[in-house]
Short mmCIF file of C-alpha atoms in Angstrom, two decimals:
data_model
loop_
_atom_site.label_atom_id
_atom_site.label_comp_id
_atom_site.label_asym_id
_atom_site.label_seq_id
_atom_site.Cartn_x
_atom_site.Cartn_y
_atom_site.Cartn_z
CA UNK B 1 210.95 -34.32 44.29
CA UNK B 2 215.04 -34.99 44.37
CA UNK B 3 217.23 -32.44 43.89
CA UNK B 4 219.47 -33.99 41.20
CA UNK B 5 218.45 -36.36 38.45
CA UNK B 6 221.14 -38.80 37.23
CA UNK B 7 220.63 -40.38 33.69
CA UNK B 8 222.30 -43.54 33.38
CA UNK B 9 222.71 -46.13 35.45
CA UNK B 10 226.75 -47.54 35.33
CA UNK B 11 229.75 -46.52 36.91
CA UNK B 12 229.84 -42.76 36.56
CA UNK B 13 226.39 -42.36 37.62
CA UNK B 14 227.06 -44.71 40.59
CA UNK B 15 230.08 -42.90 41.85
CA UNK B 16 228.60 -39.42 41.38
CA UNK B 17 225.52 -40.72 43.05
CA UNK B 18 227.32 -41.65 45.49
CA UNK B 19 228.93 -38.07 46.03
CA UNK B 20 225.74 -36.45 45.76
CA UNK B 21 223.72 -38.49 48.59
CA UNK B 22 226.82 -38.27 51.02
CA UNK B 23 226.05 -34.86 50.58
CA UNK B 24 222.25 -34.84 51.81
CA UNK B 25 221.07 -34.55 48.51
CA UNK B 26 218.30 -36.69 47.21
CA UNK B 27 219.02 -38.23 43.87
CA UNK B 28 216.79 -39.56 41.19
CA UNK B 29 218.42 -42.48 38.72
CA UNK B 30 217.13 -42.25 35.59
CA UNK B 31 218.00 -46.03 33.55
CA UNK B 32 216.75 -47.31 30.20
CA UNK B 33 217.52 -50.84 32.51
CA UNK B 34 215.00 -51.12 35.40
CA UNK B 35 217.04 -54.02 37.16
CA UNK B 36 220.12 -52.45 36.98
CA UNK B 37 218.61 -48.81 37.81
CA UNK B 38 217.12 -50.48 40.81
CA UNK B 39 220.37 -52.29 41.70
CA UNK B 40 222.28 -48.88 41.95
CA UNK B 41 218.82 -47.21 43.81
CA UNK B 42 219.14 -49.88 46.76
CA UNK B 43 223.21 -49.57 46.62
CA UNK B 44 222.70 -45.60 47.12
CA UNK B 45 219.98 -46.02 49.96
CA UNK B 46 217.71 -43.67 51.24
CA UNK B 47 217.93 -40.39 49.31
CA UNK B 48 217.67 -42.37 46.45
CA UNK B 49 214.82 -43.07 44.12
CA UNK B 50 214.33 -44.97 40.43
CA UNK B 51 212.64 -44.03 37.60
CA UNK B 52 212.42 -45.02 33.92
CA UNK B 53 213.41 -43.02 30.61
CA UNK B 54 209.42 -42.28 30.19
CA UNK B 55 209.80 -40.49 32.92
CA UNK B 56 210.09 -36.68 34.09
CA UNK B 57 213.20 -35.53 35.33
CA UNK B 58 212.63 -33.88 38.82
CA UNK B 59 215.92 -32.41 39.59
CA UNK B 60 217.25 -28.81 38.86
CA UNK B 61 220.06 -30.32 38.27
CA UNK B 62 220.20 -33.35 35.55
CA UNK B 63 223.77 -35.17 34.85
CA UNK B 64 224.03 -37.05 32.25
CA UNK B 65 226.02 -40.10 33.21
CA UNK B 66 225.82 -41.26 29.91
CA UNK B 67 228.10 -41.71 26.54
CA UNK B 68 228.09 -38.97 24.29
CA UNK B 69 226.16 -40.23 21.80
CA UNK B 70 223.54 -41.61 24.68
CA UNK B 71 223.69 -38.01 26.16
CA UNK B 72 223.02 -36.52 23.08
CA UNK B 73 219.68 -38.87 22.50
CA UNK B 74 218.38 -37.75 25.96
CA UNK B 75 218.40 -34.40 25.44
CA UNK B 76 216.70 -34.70 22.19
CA UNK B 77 214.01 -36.84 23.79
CA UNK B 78 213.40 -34.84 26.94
CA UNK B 79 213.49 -31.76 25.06
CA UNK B 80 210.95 -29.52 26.41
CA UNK B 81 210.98 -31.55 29.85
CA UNK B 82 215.07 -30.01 30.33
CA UNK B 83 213.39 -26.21 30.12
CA UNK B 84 214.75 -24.34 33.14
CA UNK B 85 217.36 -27.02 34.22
CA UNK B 86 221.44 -27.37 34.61
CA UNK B 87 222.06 -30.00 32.29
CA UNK B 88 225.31 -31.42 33.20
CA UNK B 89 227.47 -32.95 30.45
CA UNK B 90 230.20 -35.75 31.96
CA UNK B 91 230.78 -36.95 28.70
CA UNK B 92 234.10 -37.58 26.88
CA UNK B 93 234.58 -37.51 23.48
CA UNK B 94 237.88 -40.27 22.70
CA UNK B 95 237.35 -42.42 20.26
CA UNK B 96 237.33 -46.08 22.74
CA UNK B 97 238.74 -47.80 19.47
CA UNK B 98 242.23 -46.11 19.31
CA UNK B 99 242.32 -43.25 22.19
CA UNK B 100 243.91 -41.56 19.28
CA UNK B 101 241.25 -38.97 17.97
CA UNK B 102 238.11 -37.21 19.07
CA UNK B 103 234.73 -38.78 17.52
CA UNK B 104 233.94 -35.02 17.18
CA UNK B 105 235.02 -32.78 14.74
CA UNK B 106 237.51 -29.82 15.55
CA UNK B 107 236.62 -26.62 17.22
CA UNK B 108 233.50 -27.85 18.72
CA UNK B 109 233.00 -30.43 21.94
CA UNK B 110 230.56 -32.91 23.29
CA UNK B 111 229.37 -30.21 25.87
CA UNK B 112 228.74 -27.80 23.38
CA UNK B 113 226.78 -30.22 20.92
CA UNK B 114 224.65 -30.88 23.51
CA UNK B 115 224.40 -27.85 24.40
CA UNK B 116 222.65 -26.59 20.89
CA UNK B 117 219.69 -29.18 21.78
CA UNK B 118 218.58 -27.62 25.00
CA UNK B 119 215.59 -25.69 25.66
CA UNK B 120 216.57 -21.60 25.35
CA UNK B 121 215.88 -21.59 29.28
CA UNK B 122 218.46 -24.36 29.76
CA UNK B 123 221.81 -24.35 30.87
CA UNK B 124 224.50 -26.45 29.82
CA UNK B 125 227.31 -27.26 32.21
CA UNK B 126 230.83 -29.27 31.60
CA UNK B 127 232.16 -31.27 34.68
CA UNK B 128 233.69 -34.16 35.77
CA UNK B 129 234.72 -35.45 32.22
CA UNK B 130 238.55 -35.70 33.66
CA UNK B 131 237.27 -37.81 36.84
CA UNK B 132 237.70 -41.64 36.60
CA UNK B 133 234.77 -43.61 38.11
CA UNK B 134 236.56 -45.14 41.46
CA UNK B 135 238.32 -42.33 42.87
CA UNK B 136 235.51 -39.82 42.15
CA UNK B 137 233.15 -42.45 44.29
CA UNK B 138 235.82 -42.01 46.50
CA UNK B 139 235.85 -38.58 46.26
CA UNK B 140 240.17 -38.46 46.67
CA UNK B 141 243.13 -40.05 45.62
CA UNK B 142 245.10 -40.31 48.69
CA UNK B 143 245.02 -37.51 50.98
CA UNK B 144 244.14 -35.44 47.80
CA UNK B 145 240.08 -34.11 47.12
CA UNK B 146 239.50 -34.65 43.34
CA UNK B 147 239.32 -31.81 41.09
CA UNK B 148 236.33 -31.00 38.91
CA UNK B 149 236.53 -28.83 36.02
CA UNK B 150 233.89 -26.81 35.21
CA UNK B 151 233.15 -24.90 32.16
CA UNK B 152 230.02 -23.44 31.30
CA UNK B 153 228.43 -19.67 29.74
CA UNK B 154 225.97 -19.51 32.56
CA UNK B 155 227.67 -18.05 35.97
CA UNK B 156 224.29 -18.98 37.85
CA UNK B 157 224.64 -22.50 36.32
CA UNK B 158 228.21 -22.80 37.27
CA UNK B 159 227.35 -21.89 40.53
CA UNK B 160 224.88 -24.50 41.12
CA UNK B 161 226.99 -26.87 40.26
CA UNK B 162 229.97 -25.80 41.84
CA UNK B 163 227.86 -25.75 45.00
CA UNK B 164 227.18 -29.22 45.09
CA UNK B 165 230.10 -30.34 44.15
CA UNK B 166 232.16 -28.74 47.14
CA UNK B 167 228.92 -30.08 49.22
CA UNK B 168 230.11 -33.41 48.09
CA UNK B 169 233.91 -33.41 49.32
CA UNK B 170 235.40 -32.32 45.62
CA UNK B 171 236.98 -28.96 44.66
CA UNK B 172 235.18 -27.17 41.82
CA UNK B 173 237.13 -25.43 39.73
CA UNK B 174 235.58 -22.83 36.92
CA UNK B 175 237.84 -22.81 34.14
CA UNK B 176 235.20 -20.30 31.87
CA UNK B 177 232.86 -20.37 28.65
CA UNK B 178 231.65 -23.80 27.64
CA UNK B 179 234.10 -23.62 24.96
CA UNK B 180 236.86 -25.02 27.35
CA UNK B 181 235.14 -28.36 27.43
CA UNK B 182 237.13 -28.58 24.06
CA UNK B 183 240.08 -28.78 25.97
CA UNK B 184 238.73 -30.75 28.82
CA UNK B 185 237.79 -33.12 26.36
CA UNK B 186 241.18 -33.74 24.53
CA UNK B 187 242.66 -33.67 27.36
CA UNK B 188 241.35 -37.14 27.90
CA UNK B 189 242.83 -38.44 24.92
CA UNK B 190 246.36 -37.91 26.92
CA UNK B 191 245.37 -38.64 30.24
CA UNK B 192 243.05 -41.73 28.88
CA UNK B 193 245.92 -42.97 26.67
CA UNK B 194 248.05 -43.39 29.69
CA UNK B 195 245.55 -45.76 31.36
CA UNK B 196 245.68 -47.91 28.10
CA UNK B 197 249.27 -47.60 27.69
CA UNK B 198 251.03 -51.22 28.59
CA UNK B 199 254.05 -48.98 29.22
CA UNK B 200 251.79 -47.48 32.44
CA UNK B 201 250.81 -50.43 34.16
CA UNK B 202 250.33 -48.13 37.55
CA UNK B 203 247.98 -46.08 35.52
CA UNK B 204 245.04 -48.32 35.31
CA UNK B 205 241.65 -45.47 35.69
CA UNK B 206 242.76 -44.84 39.53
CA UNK B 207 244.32 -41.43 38.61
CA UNK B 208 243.14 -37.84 39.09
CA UNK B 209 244.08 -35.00 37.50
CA UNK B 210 244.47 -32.23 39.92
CA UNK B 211 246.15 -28.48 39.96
CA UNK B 212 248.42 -28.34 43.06
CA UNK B 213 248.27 -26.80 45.28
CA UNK X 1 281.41 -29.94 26.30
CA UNK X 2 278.14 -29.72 28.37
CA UNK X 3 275.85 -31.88 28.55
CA UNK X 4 273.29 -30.48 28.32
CA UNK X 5 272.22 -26.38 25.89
CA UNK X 6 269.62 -24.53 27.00
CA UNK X 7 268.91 -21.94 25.09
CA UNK X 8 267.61 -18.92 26.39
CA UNK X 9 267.80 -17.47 29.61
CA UNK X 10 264.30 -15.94 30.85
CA UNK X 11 262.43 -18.19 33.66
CA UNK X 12 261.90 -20.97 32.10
CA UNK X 13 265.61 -21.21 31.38
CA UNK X 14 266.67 -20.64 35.19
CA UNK X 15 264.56 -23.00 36.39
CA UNK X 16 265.49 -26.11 33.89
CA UNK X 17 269.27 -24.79 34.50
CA UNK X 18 268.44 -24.98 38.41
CA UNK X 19 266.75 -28.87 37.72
CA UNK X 20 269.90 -29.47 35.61
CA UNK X 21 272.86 -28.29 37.51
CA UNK X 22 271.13 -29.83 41.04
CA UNK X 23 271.04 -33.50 39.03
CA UNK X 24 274.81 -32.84 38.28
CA UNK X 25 274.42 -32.18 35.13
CA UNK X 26 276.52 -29.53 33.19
CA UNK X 27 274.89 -26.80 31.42
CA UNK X 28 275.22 -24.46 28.28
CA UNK X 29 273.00 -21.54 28.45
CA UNK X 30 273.03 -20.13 25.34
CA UNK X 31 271.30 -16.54 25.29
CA UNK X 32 271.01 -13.64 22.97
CA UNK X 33 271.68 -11.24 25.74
CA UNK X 34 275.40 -11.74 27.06
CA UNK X 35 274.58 -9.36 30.34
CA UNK X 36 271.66 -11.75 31.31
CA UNK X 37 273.38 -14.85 29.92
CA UNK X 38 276.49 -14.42 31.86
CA UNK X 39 274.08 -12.89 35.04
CA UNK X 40 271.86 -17.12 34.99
CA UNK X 41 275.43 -18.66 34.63
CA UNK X 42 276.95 -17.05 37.67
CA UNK X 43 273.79 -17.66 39.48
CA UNK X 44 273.40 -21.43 38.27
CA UNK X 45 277.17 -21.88 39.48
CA UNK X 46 279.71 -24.66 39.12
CA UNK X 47 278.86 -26.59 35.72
CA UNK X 48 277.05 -23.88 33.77
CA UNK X 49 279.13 -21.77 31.04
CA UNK X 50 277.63 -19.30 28.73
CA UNK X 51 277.51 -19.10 25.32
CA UNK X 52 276.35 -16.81 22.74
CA UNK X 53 273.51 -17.36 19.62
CA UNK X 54 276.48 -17.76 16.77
CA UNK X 55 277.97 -20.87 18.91
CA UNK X 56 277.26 -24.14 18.26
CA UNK X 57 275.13 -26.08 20.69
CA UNK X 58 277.57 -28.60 22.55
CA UNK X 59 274.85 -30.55 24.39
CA UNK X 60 273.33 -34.14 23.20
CA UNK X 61 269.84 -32.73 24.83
CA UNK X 62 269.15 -29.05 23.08
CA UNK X 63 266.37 -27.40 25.38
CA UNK X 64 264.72 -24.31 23.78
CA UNK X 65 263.93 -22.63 26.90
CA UNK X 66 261.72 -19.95 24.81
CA UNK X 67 258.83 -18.39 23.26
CA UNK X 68 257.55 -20.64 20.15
CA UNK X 69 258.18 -17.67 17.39
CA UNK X 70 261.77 -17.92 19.30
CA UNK X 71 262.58 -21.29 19.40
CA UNK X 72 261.62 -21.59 15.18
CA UNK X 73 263.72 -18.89 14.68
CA UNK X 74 266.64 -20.83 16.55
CA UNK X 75 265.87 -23.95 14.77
CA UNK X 76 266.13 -22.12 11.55
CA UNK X 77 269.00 -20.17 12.33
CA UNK X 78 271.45 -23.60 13.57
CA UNK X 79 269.76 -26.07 11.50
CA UNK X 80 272.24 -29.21 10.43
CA UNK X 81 274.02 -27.64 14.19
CA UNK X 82 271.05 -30.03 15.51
CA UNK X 83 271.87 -32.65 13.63
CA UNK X 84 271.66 -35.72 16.27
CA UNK X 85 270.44 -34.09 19.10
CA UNK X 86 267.86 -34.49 21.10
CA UNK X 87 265.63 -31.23 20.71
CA UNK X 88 263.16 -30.11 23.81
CA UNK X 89 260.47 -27.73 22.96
CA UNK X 90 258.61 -26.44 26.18
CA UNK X 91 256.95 -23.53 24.50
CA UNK X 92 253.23 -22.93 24.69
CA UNK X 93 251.05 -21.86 21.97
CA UNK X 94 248.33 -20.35 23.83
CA UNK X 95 247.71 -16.71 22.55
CA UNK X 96 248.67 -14.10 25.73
CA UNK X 97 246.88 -11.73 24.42
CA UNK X 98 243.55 -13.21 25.29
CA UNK X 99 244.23 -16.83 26.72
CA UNK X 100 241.09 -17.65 24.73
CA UNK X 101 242.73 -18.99 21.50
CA UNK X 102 246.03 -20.87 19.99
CA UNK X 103 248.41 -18.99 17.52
CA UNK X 104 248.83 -22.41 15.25
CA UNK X 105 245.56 -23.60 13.47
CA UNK X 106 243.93 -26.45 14.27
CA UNK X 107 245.66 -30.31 13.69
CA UNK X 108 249.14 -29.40 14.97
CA UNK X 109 251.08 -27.93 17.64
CA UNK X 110 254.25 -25.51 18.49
CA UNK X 111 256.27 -28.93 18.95
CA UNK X 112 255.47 -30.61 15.62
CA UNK X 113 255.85 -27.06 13.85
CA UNK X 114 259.36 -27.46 15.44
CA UNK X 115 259.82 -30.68 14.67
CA UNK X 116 259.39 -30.10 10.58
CA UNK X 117 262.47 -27.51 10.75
CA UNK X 118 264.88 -29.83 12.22
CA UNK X 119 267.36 -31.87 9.86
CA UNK X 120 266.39 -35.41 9.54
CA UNK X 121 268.82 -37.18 12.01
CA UNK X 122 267.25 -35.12 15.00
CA UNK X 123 264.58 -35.72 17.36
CA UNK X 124 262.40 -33.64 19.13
CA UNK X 125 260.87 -34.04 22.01
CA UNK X 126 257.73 -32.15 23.59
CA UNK X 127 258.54 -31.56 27.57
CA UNK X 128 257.77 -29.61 30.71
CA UNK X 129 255.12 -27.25 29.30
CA UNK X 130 252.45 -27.60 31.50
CA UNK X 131 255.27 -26.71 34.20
CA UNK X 132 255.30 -23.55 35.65
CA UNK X 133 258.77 -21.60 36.05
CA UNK X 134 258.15 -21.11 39.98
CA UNK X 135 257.20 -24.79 40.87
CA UNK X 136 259.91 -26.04 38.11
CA UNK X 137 262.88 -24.58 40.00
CA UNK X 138 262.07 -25.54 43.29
CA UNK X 139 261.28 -28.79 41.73
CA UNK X 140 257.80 -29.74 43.69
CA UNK X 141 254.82 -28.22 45.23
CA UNK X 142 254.51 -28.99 48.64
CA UNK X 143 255.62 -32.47 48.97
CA UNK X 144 254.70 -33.80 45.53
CA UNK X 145 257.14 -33.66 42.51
CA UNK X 146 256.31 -31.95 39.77
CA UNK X 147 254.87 -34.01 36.70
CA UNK X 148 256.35 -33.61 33.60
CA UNK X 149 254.34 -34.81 30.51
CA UNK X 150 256.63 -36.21 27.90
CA UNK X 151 255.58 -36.77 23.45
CA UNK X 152 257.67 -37.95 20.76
CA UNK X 153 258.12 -39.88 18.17
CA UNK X 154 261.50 -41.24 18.62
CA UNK X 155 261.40 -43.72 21.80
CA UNK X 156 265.23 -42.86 22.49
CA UNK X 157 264.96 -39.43 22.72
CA UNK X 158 262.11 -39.71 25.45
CA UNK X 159 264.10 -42.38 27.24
CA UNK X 160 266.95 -39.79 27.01
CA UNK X 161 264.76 -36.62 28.41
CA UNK X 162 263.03 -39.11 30.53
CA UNK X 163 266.37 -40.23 32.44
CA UNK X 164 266.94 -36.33 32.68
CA UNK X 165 263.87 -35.71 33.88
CA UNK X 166 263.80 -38.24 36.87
CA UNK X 167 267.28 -37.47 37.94
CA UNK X 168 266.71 -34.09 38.44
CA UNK X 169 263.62 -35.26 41.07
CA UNK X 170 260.59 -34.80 38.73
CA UNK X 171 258.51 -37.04 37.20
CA UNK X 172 258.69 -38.15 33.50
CA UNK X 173 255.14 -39.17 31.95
CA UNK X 174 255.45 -40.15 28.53
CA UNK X 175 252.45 -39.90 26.90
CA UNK X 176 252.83 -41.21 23.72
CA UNK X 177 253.72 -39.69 19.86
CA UNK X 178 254.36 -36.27 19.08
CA UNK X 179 250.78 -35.27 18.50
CA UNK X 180 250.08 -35.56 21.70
CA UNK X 181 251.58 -32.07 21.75
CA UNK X 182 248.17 -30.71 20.87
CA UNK X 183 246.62 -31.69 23.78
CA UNK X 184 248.98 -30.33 26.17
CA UNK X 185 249.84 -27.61 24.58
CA UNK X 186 245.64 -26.83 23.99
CA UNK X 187 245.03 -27.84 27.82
CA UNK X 188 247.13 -24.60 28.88
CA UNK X 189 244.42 -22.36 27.93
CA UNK X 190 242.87 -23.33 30.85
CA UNK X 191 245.77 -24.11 33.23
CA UNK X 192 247.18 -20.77 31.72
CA UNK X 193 243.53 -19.21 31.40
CA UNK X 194 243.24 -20.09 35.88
CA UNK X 195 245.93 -18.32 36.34
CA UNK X 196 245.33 -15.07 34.51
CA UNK X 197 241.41 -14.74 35.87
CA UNK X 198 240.90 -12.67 39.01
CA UNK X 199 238.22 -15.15 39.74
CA UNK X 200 241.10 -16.90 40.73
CA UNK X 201 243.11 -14.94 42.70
CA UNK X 202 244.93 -17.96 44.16
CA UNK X 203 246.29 -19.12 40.93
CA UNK X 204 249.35 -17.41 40.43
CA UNK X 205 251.45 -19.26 38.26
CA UNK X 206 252.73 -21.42 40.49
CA UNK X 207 250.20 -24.25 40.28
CA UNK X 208 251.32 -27.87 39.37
CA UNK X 209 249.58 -30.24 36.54
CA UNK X 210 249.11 -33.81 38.35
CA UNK X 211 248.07 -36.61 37.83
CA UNK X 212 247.63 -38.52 40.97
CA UNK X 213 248.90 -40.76 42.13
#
């Protein structure tokens, strides 16, 4: 049994996979691809195992590496199977087609939709939605350990999680109820519009947004 | 004629008056109260005068170094006085009685409710919000300049607060139109929200929004 199940199979589930088995955990990838899911299983080495979307998620911990609107499927279709899990939601919610608006409507979030799916005994968790994929599987930028911004309405659950993220070289940071992933998530449209931005050619998905000190 | 008005003179006034005077640039402080007015000038030094709220603002850049109510009362009260500046609104929007809520509704911001109130041959310009007063005057935490997240609409005006920006040893970031305002100004409930919870006892306002590198 792994600790941690990671749906998805691309470049946020490789880079927090990567986190995760450099700290001891064991980590279960979870792809709708087999080859690809396989590829990423042999990149992350022992610790790591492969399974398909059929299958059971064994971790108490699930992160969905995932889209939004992919997240949101997998929680309808494991349903019952997420019942006394942290679900982790990575998710952002920018619309790729202008990083101009939110594909969600106001006063809600990504995290919280998916959070209305889950099981009653499930616990919904928002973190890493303002890491980029290379530095977080590099775990810094610079000298600097990346932040990750949690939000969540269950202290246990955000202690979990919090847990193994500072296991994994990051600092966790709680920053309250689930309903700051609204924030976290527009955030993005500022901090993703600047990689975008032709007038930012150093910005270019290498940047982490931290609180100093 | 200064180059620069600040209006205001709380802590968010010192410490743009402290970045301003150190890039040799000179100031107007322009405050309601003459004792504390006069008591910033004399402590800014050479290059800072003080003015009261009935005098006209001599600076191209006008920076309302305020509360939001404040700074639309100002921009009521000298109205075509702005005409052709350059207006800076730094105010947050973030409710202090709860840091759980705005005090604009949804699909705007303190900035663009600014913006509407100014005569037609002004600009304004959203700046230095996420910036604490603490870090802002001494200009860095620890050895990394402070960020300093820059919307408009008018690309002059942010070259114009940019230039100001960088010369005083910060770093502009502009990140794009004035709308943008909503996401930094929403973000600071939970920058503002870390610094306020005793979870957190080592967020004290005087914590610095990066984005690294």
């Amino acid at each position: 049994m792994s600790d941690i199940t990671i749906v998805g199979s691309g470049h946020m589930a490789r880079a927090i996979g990567v986190r995760m088995i450099q700290s001891r955990k064991s980590v279960q990838i979870v792809g709708r691809n087999p080859t690809q899911t396989q590829a990423l299983v042999e990149f992350l080495g022992a610790g790591a195992t492969a399974a398909t979307d059929g299958d059971a998620p064994e971790g108490g911990i699930v992160i969905l590496a995932l889209p939004h609107s992919s997240a949101l499927e997998i929680v309808r279709s494991y349903s019952g199977q997420l019942s006394g899990k942290v679900v982790v939601h990575i998710s952002n919610t920018v619309d790729p087609s202008n990083f101009d608006q939110l594909t969600i409507p106001y006063g809600t979030s990504g995290a919280e939709e998916a959070a209305a799916l889950l099981p009653e005994d499930a616990d919904l968790v928002k973190a890493f939605n303002t890491c980029f994929a290379g530095p977080l599987e590099k775990g810094a930028v610079g000298s600097e350990p990346l932040d990750v911004f949690i939000a969540g309405d269950s202290e246990d659950a955000k202690v979990q999680v919090s847990a193994v993220v500072a296991a994994s070289g990051l600092r966790p940071i709680d920053v309250g109820p689930l309903r700051r992933a609204r924030e976290l998530e527009a955030f993005m449209l500022v901090i993703m519009g600047l990689q975008v931005n032709p007038q930012h050619l150093h910005f270019n998905w290498d940047t982490s947004l931290k609180l100093l000190p």
